[in-house]
CSV table of C-alpha atoms in Angstrom, one decimal:
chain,number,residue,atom,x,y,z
C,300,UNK,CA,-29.7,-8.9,-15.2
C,301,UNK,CA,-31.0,-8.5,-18.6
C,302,UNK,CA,-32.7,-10.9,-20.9
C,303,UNK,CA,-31.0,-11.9,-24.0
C,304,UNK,CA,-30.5,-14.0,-26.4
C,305,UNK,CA,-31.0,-17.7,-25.6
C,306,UNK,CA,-27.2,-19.0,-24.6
C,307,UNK,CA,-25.8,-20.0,-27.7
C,308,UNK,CA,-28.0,-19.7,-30.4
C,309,UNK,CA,-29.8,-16.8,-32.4
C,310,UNK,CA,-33.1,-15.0,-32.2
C,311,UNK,CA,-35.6,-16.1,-35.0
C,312,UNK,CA,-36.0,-12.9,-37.4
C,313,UNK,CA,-39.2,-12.1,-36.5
C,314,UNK,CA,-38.4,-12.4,-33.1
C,315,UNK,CA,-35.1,-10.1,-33.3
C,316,UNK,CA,-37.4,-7.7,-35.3
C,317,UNK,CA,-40.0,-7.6,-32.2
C,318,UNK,CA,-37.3,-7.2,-29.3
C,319,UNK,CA,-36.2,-3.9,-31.9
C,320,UNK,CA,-39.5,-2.6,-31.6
C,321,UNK,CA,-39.9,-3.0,-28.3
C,322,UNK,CA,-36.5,-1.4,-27.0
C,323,UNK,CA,-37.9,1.7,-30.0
C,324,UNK,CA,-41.1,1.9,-28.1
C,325,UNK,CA,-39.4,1.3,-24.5
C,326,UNK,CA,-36.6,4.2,-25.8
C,327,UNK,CA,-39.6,6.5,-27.1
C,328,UNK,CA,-41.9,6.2,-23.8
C,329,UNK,CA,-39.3,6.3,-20.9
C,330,UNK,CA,-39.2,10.0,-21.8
C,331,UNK,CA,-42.7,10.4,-20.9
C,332,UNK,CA,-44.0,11.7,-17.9
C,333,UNK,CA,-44.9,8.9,-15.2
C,334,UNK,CA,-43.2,5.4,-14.6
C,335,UNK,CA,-42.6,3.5,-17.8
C,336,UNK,CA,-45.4,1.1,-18.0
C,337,UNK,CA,-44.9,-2.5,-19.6
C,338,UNK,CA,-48.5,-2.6,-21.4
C,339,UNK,CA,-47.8,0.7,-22.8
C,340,UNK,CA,-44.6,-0.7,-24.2
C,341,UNK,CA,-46.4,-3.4,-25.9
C,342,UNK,CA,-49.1,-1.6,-27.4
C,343,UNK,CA,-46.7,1.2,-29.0
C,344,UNK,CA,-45.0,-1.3,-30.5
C,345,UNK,CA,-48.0,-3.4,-31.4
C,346,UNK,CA,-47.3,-6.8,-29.8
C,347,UNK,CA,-48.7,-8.2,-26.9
C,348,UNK,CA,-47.9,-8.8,-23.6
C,349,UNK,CA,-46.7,-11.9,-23.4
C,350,UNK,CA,-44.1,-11.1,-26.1
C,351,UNK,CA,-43.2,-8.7,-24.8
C,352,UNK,CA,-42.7,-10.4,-21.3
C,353,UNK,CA,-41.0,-12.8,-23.1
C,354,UNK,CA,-38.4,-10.2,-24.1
C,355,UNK,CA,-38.2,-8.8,-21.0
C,356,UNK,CA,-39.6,-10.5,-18.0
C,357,UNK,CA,-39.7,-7.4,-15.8
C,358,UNK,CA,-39.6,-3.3,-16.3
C,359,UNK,CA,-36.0,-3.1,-15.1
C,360,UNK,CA,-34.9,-5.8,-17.2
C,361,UNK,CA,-36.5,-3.6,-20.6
C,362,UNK,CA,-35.1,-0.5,-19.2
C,363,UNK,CA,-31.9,-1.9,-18.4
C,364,UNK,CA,-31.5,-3.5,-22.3
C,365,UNK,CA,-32.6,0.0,-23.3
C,366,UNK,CA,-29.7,1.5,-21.7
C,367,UNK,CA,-27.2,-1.0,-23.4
C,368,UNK,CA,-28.4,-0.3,-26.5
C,369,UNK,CA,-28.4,3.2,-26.3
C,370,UNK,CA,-24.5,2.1,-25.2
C,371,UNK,CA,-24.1,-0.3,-28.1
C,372,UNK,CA,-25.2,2.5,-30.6
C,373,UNK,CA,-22.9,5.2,-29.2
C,374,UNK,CA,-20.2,3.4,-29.3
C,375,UNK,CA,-20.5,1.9,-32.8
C,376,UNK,CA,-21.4,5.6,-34.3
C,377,UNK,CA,-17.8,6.1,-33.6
C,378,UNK,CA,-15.7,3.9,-36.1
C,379,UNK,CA,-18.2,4.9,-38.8
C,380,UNK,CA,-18.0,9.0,-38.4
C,381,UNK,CA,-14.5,8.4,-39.2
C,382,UNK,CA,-15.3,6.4,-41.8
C,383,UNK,CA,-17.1,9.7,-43.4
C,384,UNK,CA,-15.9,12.5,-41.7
C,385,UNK,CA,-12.9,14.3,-41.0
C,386,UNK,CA,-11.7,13.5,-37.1
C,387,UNK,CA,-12.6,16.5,-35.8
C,388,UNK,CA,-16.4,16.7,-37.8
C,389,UNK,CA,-16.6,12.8,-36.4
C,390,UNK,CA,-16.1,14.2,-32.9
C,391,UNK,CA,-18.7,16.6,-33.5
C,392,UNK,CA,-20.8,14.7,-34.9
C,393,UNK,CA,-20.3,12.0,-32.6
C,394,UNK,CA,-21.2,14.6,-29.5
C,395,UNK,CA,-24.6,15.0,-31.7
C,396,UNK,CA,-25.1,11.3,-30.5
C,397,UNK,CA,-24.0,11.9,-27.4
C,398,UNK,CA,-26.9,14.5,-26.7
C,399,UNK,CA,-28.9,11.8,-27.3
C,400,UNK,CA,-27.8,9.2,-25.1
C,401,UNK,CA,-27.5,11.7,-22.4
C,402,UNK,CA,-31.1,11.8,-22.3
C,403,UNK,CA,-32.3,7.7,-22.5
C,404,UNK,CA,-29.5,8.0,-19.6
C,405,UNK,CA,-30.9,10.4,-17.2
C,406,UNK,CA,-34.2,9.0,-17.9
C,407,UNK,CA,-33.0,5.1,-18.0
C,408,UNK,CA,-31.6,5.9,-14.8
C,409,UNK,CA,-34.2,8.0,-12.7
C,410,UNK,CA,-36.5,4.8,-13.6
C,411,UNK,CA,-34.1,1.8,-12.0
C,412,UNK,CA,-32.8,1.3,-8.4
C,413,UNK,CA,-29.9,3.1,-7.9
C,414,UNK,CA,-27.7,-0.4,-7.2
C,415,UNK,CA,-28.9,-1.3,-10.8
C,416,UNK,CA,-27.9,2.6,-12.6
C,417,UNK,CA,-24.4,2.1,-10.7
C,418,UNK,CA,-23.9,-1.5,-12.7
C,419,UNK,CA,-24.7,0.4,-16.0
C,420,UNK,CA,-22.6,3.5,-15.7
C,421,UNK,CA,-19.7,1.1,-14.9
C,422,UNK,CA,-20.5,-1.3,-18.0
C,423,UNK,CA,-20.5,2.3,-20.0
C,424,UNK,CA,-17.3,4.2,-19.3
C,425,UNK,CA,-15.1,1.7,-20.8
C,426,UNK,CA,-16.5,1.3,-24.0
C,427,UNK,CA,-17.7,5.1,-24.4
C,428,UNK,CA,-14.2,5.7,-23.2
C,429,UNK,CA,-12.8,3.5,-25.9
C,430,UNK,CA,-15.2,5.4,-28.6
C,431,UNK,CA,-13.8,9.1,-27.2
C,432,UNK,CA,-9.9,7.7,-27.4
C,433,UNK,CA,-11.0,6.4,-31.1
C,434,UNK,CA,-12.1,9.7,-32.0
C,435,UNK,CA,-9.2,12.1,-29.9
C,436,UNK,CA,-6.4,9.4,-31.7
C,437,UNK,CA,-7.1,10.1,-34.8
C,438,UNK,CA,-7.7,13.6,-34.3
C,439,UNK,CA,-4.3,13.9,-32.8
C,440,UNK,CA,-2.9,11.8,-35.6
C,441,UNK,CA,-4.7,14.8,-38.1
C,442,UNK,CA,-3.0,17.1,-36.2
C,443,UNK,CA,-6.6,18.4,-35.6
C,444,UNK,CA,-7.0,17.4,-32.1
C,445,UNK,CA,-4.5,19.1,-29.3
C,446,UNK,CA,-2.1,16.6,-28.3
C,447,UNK,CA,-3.4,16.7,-24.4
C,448,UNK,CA,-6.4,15.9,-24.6
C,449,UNK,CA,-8.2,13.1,-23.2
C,450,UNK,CA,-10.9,10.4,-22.9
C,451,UNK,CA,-11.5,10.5,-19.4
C,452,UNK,CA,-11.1,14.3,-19.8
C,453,UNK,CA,-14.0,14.5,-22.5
C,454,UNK,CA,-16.0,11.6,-20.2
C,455,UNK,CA,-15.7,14.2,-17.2
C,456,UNK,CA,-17.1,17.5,-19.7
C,457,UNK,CA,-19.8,15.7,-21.4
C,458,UNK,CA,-21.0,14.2,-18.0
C,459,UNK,CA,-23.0,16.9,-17.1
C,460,UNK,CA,-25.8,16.1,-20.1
C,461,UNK,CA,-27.5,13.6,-18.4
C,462,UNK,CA,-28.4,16.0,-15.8
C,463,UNK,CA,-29.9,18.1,-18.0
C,464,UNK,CA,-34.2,18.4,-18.5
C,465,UNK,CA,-35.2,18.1,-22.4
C,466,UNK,CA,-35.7,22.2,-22.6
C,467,UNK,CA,-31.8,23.2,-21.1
C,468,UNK,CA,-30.4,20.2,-23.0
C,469,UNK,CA,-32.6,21.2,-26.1
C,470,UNK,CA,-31.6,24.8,-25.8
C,471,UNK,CA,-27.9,24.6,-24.8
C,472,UNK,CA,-26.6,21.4,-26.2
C,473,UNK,CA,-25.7,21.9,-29.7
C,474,UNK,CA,-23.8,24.6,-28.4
C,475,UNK,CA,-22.3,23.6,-25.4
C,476,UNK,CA,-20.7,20.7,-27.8
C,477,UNK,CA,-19.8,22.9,-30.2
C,478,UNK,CA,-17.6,24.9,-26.9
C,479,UNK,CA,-16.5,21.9,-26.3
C,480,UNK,CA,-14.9,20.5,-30.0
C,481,UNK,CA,-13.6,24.3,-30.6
C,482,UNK,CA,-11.7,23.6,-26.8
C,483,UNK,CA,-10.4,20.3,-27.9
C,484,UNK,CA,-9.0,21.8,-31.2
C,485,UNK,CA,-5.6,22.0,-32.1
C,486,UNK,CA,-4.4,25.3,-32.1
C,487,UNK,CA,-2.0,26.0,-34.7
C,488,UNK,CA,0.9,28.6,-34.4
């Protein structure tokens, strides 16, 4: 479904540093107004068209690796908030991220057939499932997190971003999330 590396082997440097630009460019413009064009893609990113064709045969196929990234990124942001921050600030922080993704996701998936958006949100939940446990497990471990709560849980609340336009998500996000880590904190006697 989505182009990748050739089987086996890595990307040439400058070649890993073009797809980059182009998933930027592809992440950037899918929030524009109108279908994501391919040619627009390439000359954001200022390569041409048969690069980035080369990349990414068709729109779905870019759109598709954008969503995956946008996956890939999520996911690893978890591990490393806990690296830096307390369980609880990493879970905040985290649903920061997470404000983010839920936009490339509504806007991934208003662009792709509906059989194909179905295919990503299943790749998804397990690995942003895995990220929430990570971040709820050590939490509970602090004692900072309430014992009950969740991944599929937090999955279930934070759903509802993706069907969010820019302004509401813009205007109610931050603290929506912020409802949301105060409800998943530990309450102490």
């Amino acid at each position: 479904m989505s182009a990748s590396a050739p089987s086996g082997g890595t990307r040439r440097a400058d070649a890993q540093r073009n797809r980059e630009r182009i998933l930027q460019a592809a992440r950037d413009l899918v929030h524009e107004p109108g279908e994501l064009k391919l040619n627009a893609v390439a000359k954001a990113c200022g390569i041409g068209q048969g690069t980035l064709y080369r990349h990414f045969p068709t729109r779905e196929d870019l759109l598709v690796e954008v969503y995956r990234h946008e996956v890939e990124e999520l996911v690893a942001a978890a591990p490393r908030l806990l690296e830096t921050h307390r369980p609880l600030d990493a879970l905040a922080a985290w649903f920061d991220r997470v404000a983010a993704y839920a936009r490339v996701k509504r806007d991934v998936f208003a662009a792709v057939e509906a059989a194909t958006w179905r295919d990503l949100a299943a790749h998804s939940l397990g690995p942003i499932g895995e990220a929430v446990e990570l971040l709820l497990a050590a939490g509970r471990s602090a004692g900072s997190v309430r014992a009950d709560a969740e991944a599929r849980d937090v999955i279930v609340l934070i759903s509802w971003l993706s069907r969010l336009d820019d302004a509401e998500l813009d205007a109610r996000g931050p603290r929506l999330l912020s409802i949301l880590v105060d409800g998943l904190r530990a309450h102490r006697p």
